[in-house]
Tab-separated table of C-alpha atoms and ligand atoms in Angstrom:
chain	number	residue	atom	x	y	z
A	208	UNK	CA	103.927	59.394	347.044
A	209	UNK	CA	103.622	62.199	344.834
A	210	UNK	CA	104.250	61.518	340.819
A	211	UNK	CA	104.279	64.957	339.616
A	212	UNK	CA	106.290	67.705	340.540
A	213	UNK	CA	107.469	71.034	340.416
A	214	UNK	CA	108.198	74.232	341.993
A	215	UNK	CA	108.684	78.151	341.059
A	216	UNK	CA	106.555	81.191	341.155
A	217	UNK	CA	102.082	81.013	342.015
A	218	UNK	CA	101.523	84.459	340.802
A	219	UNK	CA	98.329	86.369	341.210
A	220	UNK	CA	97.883	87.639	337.368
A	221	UNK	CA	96.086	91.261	336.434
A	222	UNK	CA	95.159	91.278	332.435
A	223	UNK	CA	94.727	94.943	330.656
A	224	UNK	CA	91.281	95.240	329.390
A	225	UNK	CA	91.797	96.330	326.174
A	226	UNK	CA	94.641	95.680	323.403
A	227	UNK	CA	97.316	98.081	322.837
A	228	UNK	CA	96.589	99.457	326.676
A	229	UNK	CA	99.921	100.681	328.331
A	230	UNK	CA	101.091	99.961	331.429
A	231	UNK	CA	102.045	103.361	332.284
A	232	UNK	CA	98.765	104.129	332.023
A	233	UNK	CA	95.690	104.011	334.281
A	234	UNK	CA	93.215	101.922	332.879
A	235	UNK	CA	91.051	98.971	333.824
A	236	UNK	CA	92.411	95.328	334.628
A	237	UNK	CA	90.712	92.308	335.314
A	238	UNK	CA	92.008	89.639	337.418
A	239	UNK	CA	93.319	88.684	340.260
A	240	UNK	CA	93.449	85.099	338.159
A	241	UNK	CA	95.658	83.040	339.048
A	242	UNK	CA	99.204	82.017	337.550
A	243	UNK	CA	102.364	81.045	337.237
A	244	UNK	CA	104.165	78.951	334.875
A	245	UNK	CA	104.898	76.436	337.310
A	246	UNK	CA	101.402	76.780	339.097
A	247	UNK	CA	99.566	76.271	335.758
A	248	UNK	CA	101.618	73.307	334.774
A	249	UNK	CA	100.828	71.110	337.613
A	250	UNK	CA	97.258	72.533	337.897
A	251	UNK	CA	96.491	71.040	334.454
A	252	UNK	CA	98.899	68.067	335.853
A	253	UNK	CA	96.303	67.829	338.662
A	254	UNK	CA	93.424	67.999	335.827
A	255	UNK	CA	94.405	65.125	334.131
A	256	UNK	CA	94.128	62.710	337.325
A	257	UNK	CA	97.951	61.707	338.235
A	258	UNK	CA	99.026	63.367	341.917
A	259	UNK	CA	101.058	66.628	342.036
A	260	UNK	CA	102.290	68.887	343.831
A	261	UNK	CA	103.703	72.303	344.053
A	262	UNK	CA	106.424	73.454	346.111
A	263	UNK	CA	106.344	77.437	345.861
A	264	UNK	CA	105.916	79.835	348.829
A	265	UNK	CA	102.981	82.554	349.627
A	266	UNK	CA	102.916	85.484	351.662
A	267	UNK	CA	99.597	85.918	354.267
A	268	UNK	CA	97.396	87.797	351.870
A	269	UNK	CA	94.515	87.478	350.047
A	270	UNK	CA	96.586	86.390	346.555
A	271	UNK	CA	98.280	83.664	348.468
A	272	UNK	CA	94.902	82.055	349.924
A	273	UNK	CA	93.050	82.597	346.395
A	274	UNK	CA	96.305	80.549	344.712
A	275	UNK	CA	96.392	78.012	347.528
A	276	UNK	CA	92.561	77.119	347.479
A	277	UNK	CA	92.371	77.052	343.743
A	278	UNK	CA	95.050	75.194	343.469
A	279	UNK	CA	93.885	72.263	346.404
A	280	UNK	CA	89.929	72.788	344.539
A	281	UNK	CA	91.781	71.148	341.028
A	282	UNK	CA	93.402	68.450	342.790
A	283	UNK	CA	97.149	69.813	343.638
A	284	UNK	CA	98.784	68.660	346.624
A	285	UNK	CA	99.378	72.199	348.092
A	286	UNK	CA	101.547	71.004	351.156
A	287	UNK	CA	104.926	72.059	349.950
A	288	UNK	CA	103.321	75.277	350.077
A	289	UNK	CA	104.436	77.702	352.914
A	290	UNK	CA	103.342	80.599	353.997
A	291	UNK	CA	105.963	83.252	354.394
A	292	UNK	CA	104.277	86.053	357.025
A	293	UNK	CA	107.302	89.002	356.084
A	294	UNK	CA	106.878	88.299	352.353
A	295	UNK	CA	104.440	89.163	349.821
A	296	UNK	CA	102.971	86.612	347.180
A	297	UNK	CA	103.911	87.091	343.468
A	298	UNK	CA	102.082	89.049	341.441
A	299	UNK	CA	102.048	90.200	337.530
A	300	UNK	CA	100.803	92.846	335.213
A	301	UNK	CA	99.781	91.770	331.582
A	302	UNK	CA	98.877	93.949	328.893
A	303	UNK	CA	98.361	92.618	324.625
A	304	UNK	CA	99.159	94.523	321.688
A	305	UNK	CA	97.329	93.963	318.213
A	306	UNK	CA	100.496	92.486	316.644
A	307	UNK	CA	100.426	89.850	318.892
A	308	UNK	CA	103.238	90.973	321.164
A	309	UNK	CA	102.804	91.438	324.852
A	310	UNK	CA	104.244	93.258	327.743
A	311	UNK	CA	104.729	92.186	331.581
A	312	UNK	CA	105.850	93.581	334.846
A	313	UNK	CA	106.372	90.885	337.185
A	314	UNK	CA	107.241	91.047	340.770
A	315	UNK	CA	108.605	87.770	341.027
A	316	UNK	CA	112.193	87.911	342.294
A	317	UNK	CA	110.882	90.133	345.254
A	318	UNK	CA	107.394	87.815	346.307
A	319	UNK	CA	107.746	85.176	348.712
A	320	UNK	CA	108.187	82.268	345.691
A	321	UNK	CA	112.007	83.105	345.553
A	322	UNK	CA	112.481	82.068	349.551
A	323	UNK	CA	111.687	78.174	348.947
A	324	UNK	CA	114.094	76.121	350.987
A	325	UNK	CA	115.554	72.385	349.594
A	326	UNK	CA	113.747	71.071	352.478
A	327	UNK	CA	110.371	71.920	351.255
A	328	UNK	CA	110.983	69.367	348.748
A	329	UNK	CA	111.870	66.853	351.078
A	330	UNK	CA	108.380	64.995	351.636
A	331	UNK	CA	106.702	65.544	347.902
A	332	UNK	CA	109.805	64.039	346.101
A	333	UNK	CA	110.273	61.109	347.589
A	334	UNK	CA	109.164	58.410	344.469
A	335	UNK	CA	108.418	61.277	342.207
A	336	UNK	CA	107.818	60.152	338.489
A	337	UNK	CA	108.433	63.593	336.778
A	338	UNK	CA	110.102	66.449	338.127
A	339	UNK	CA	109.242	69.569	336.057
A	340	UNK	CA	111.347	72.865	335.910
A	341	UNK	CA	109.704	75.983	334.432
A	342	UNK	CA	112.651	78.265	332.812
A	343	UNK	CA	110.711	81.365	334.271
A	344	UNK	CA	111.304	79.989	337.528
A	345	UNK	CA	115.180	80.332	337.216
A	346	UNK	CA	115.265	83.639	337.693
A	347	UNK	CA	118.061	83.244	340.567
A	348	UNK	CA	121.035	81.276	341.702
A	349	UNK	CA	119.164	79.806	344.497
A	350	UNK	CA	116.027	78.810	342.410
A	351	UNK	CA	118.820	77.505	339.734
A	352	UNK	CA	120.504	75.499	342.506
A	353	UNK	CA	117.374	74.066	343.586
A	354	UNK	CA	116.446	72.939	339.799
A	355	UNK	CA	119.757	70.939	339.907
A	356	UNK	CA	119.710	69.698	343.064
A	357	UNK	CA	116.241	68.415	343.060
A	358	UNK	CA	116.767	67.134	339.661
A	359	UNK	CA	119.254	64.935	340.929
A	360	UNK	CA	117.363	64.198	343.762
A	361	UNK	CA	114.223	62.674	341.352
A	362	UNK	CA	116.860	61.358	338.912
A	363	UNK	CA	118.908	58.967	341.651
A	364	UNK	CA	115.154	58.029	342.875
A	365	UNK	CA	114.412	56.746	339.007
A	366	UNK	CA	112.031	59.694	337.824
A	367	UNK	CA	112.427	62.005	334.998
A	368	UNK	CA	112.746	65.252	334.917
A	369	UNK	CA	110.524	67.564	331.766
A	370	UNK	CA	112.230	71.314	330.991
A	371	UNK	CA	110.242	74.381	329.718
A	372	UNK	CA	113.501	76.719	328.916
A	373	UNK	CA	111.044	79.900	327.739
A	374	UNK	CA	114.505	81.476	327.034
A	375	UNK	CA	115.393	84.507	324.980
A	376	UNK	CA	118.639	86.188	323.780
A	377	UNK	CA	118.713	88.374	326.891
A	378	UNK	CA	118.271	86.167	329.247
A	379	UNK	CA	121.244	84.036	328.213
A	380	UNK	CA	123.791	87.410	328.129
A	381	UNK	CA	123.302	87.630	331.463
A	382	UNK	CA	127.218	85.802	333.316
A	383	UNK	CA	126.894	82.431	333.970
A	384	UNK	CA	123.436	81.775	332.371
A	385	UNK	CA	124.287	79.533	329.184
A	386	UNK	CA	126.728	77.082	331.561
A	387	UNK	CA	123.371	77.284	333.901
A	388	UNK	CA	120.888	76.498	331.317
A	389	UNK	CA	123.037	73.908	329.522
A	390	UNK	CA	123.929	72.033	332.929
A	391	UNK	CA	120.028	72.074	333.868
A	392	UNK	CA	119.519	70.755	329.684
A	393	UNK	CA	121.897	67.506	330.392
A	394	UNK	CA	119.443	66.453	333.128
A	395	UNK	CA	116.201	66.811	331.275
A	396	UNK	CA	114.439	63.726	329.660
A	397	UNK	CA	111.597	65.637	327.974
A	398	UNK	CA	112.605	68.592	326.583
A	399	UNK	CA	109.554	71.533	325.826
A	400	UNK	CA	110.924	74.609	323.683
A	401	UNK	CA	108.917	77.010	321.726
A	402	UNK	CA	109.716	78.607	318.890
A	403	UNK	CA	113.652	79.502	318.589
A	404	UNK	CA	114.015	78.661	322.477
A	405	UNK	CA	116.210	75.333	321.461
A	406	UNK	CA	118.371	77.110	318.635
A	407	UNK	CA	119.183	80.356	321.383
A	408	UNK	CA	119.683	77.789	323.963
A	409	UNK	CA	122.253	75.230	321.984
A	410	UNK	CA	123.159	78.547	320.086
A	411	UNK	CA	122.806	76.655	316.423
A	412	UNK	CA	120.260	77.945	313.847
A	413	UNK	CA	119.399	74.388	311.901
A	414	UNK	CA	116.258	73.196	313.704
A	415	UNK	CA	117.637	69.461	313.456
A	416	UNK	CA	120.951	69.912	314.350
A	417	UNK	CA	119.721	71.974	317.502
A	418	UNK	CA	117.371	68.813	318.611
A	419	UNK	CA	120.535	66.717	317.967
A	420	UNK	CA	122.522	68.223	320.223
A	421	UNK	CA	119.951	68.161	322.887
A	422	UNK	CA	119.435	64.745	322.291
A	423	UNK	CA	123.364	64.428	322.576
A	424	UNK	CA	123.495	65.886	325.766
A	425	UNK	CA	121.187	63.186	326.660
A	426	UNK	CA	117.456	64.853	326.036
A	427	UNK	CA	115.129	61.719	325.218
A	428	UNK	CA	111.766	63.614	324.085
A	429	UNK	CA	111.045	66.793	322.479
A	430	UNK	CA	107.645	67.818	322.063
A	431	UNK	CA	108.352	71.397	320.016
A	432	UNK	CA	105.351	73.798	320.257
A	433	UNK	CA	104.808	76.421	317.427
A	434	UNK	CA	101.747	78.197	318.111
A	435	UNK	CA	99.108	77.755	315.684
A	436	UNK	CA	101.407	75.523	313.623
A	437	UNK	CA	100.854	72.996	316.143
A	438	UNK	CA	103.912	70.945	317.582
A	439	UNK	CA	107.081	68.362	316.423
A	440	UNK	CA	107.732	65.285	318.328
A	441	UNK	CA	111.672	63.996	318.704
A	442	UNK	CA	112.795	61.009	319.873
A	443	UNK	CA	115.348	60.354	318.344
A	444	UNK	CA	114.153	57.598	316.123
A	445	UNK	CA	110.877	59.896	314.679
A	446	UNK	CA	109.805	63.063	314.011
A	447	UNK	CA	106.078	64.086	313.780
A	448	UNK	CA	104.381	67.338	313.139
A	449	UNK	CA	100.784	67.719	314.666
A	450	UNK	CA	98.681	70.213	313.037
A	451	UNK	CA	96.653	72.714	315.820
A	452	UNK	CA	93.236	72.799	316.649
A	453	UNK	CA	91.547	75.725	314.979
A	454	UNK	CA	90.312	78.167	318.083
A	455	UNK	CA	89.574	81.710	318.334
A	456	UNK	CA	93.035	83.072	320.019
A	457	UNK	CA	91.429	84.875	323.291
A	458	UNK	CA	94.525	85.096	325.797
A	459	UNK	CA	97.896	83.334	324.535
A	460	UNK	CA	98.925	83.260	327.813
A	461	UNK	CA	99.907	79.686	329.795
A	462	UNK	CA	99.311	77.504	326.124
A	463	UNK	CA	102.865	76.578	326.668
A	464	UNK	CA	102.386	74.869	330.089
A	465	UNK	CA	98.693	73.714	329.251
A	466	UNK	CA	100.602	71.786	326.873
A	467	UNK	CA	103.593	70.733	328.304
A	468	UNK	CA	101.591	69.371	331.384
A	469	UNK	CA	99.420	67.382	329.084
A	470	UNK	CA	102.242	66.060	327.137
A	471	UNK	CA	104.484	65.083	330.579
A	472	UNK	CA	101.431	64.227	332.340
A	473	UNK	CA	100.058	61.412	330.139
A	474	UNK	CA	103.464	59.985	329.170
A	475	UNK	CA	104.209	59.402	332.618
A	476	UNK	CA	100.730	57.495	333.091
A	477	UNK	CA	101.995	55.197	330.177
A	478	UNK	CA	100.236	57.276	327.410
A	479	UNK	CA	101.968	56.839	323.882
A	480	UNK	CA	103.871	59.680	322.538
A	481	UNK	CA	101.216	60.015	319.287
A	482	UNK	CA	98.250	60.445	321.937
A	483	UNK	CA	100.214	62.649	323.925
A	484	UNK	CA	100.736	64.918	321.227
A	485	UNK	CA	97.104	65.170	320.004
A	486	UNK	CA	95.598	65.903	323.548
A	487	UNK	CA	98.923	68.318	324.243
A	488	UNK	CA	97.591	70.335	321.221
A	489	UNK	CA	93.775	70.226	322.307
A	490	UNK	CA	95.027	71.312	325.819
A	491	UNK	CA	97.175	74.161	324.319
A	492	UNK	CA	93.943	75.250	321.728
A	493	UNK	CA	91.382	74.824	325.135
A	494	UNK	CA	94.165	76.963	326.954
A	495	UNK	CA	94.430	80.263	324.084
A	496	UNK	CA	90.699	80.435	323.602
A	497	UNK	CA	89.687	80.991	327.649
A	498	UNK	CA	91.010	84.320	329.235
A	499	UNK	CA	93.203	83.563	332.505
A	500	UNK	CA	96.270	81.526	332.061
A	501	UNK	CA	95.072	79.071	334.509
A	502	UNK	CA	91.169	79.239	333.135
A	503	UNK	CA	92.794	77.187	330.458
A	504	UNK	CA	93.643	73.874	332.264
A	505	UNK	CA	91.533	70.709	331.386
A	506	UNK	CA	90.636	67.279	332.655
A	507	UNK	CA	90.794	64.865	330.627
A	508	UNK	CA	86.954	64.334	329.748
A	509	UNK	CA	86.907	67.627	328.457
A	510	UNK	CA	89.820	67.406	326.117
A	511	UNK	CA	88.398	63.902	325.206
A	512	UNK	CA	84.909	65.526	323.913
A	513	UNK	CA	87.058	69.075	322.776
A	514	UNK	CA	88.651	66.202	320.472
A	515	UNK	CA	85.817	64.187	319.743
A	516	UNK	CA	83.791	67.172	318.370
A	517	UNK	CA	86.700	68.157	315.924
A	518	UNK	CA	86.663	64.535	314.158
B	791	LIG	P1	103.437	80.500	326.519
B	791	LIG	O1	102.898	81.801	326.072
B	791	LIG	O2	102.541	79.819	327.526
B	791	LIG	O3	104.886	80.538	326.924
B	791	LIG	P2	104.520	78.869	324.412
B	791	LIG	O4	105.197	79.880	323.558
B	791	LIG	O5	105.357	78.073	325.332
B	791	LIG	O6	103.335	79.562	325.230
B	791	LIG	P3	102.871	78.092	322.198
B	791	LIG	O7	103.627	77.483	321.092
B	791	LIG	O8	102.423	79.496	322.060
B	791	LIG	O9	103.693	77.847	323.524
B	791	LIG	O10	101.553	77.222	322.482
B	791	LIG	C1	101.610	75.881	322.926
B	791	LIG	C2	100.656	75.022	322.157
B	791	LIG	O11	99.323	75.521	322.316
B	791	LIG	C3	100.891	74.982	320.658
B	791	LIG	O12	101.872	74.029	320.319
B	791	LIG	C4	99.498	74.600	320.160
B	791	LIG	O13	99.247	73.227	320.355
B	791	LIG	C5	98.600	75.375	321.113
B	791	LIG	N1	98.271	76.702	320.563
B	791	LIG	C6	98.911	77.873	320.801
B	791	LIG	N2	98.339	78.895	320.122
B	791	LIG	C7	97.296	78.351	319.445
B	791	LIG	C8	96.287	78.874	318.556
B	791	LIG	N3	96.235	80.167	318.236
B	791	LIG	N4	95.376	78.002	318.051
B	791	LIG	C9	95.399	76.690	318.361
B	791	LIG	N5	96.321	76.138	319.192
B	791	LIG	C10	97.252	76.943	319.731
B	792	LIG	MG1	106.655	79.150	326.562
């Protein structure tokens, strides 16, 4: 029995050296690290003690072993993983800009993670607690038909399914994506935007009125992340703002899943909403000030004294 998890794109991730370095440009990278929305969020899953597992698929190369091992070394139940011998695993290209802004090339839709089959799921979900989709992961029908239908799969069995939409304007002119997204939005229980996700995605400017129309459409939870402002809590009933950590910003990169694991993760083991919050936001501070999205992930001793020294 498996309580956590997901599926989507393990990546392996290649960061520019310096800021404002173009990726039409030759110039030096470090990595391979190792990412993945998806991947990230059930490594720090993992982290924080409750079982997970991905279900994702690698090709035979050296990316693919690196992500497999790291993943099994932090805990993850990597058996949902296949290896797919004519495919290549995911990779990505990263570079910053001083502004703040960034720019990717993935090769997602092309690596192996797009060919997972429904029956990969078949052993992992069976009394699953929290199913989690990663909106990067949708970047397909198949891997949006596989959201819903394993979301009802977890939902009929009694678990709960969390949402990261990570949505902008263009994805959502694309045919078909809104009904997709909204569909995929009226199975969620916890909800995770950032920023303007929730307004683009409901398409309605007025913060509250955008959380209560998720919460209409059946949404019980949304932890709201903001960055250095910290995050909002919805239920429903209350809503909380919890101020940031204060961290030198090193790589922004995988702060959203840090703390969207951390949230999900700790509410499923029972943890009250308030808590969740405050280690969420140490996980997401711990997660911007360490280079390598996944670099970022904590256990839960670590966030304990990270919080504990900021008394
Ligand atoms: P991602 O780039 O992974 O998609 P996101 O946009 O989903 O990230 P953010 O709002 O950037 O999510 O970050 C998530 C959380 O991480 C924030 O709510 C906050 O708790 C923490 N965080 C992010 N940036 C900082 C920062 N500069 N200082 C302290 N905490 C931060
Ligand atoms: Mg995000």
């Amino acid at each position: 029995m498996t309580d956590i998890v997901t599926f989507g794109e393990v990546l392996a991730e290649f960061m520019a050296l310096e800021t404002n370095q173009s990726l039409g440009t030759a110039g030096r990278f470090a990595g391979p690290f190792p990412g993945g929305a998806p991947a990230i969020f059930i490594d720090q899953a993992a982290k924080l003690g409750s079982s997970a597992a991905m279900v994702s698929c690698v090709g035979d190369d050296a990316f693919g072993r690196m992500l497999v091992e790291r993943l099994a070394a932090d805990g993850v139940d990597t058996s949902a993983i296949t290896v797919r011998p004519e495919a290549t695993t995911a990779s990505a290209f990263v570079t910053y800009y001083d502004d703040g802004a960034r720019d990717f090339i993935f090769n997602i839709a092309n690596g192996a993670c797009a060919e997972i089959s429904p029956r990969q799921f078949d052993t992992v979900i069976r009394g699953c607690k929290l199913f989690h989709i990663a909106g990067t992961s949708l970047f397909s029908g198949h891997m949006i038909d596989l959201a819903r239908q394993t979301a009802d799969r977890v939902k009929a069995g009694g678990g709960r399914v969390s949402f990261d939409p990570n949505v902008r304007k263009e994805t959502l002119a694309r045919s078909g994506a809104r009904e997709a997204l909204t569909d995929l939005l009226s199975r969620t229980d916890i909800l995770l935007p950032s920023d303007s996700e929730l307004n683009v995605l409901v398409d309605i400017d007025d913060d509250e009125k955008a959380v209560e129309r998720a919460l209409a459409l059946g949404v019980s939870e949304i932890a709201w992340k903001n960055g250095k402002d910290g995050a909002r809590y919805y239920d429903g009933h209350n809503v909380s703002h919890y101020p940031s950590f204060e961290v030198d910003e090193v790589d922004p990169t995988g702060a959203g899943d840090s703390f969207g694991a951390t949230f999900c993760t700790l509410r499923t083991q029972g943890v009250a909403a308030e808590q969740a919050m405050r280690y969420a936001n140490a996980a997401g501070a711990t997660a911007v000030s360490r280079r390598g999205a996944m670099e970022g992930t904590s256990r839960r001793d670590e966030l304990d004294a990270f919080i504990a020294a900021r008394r």
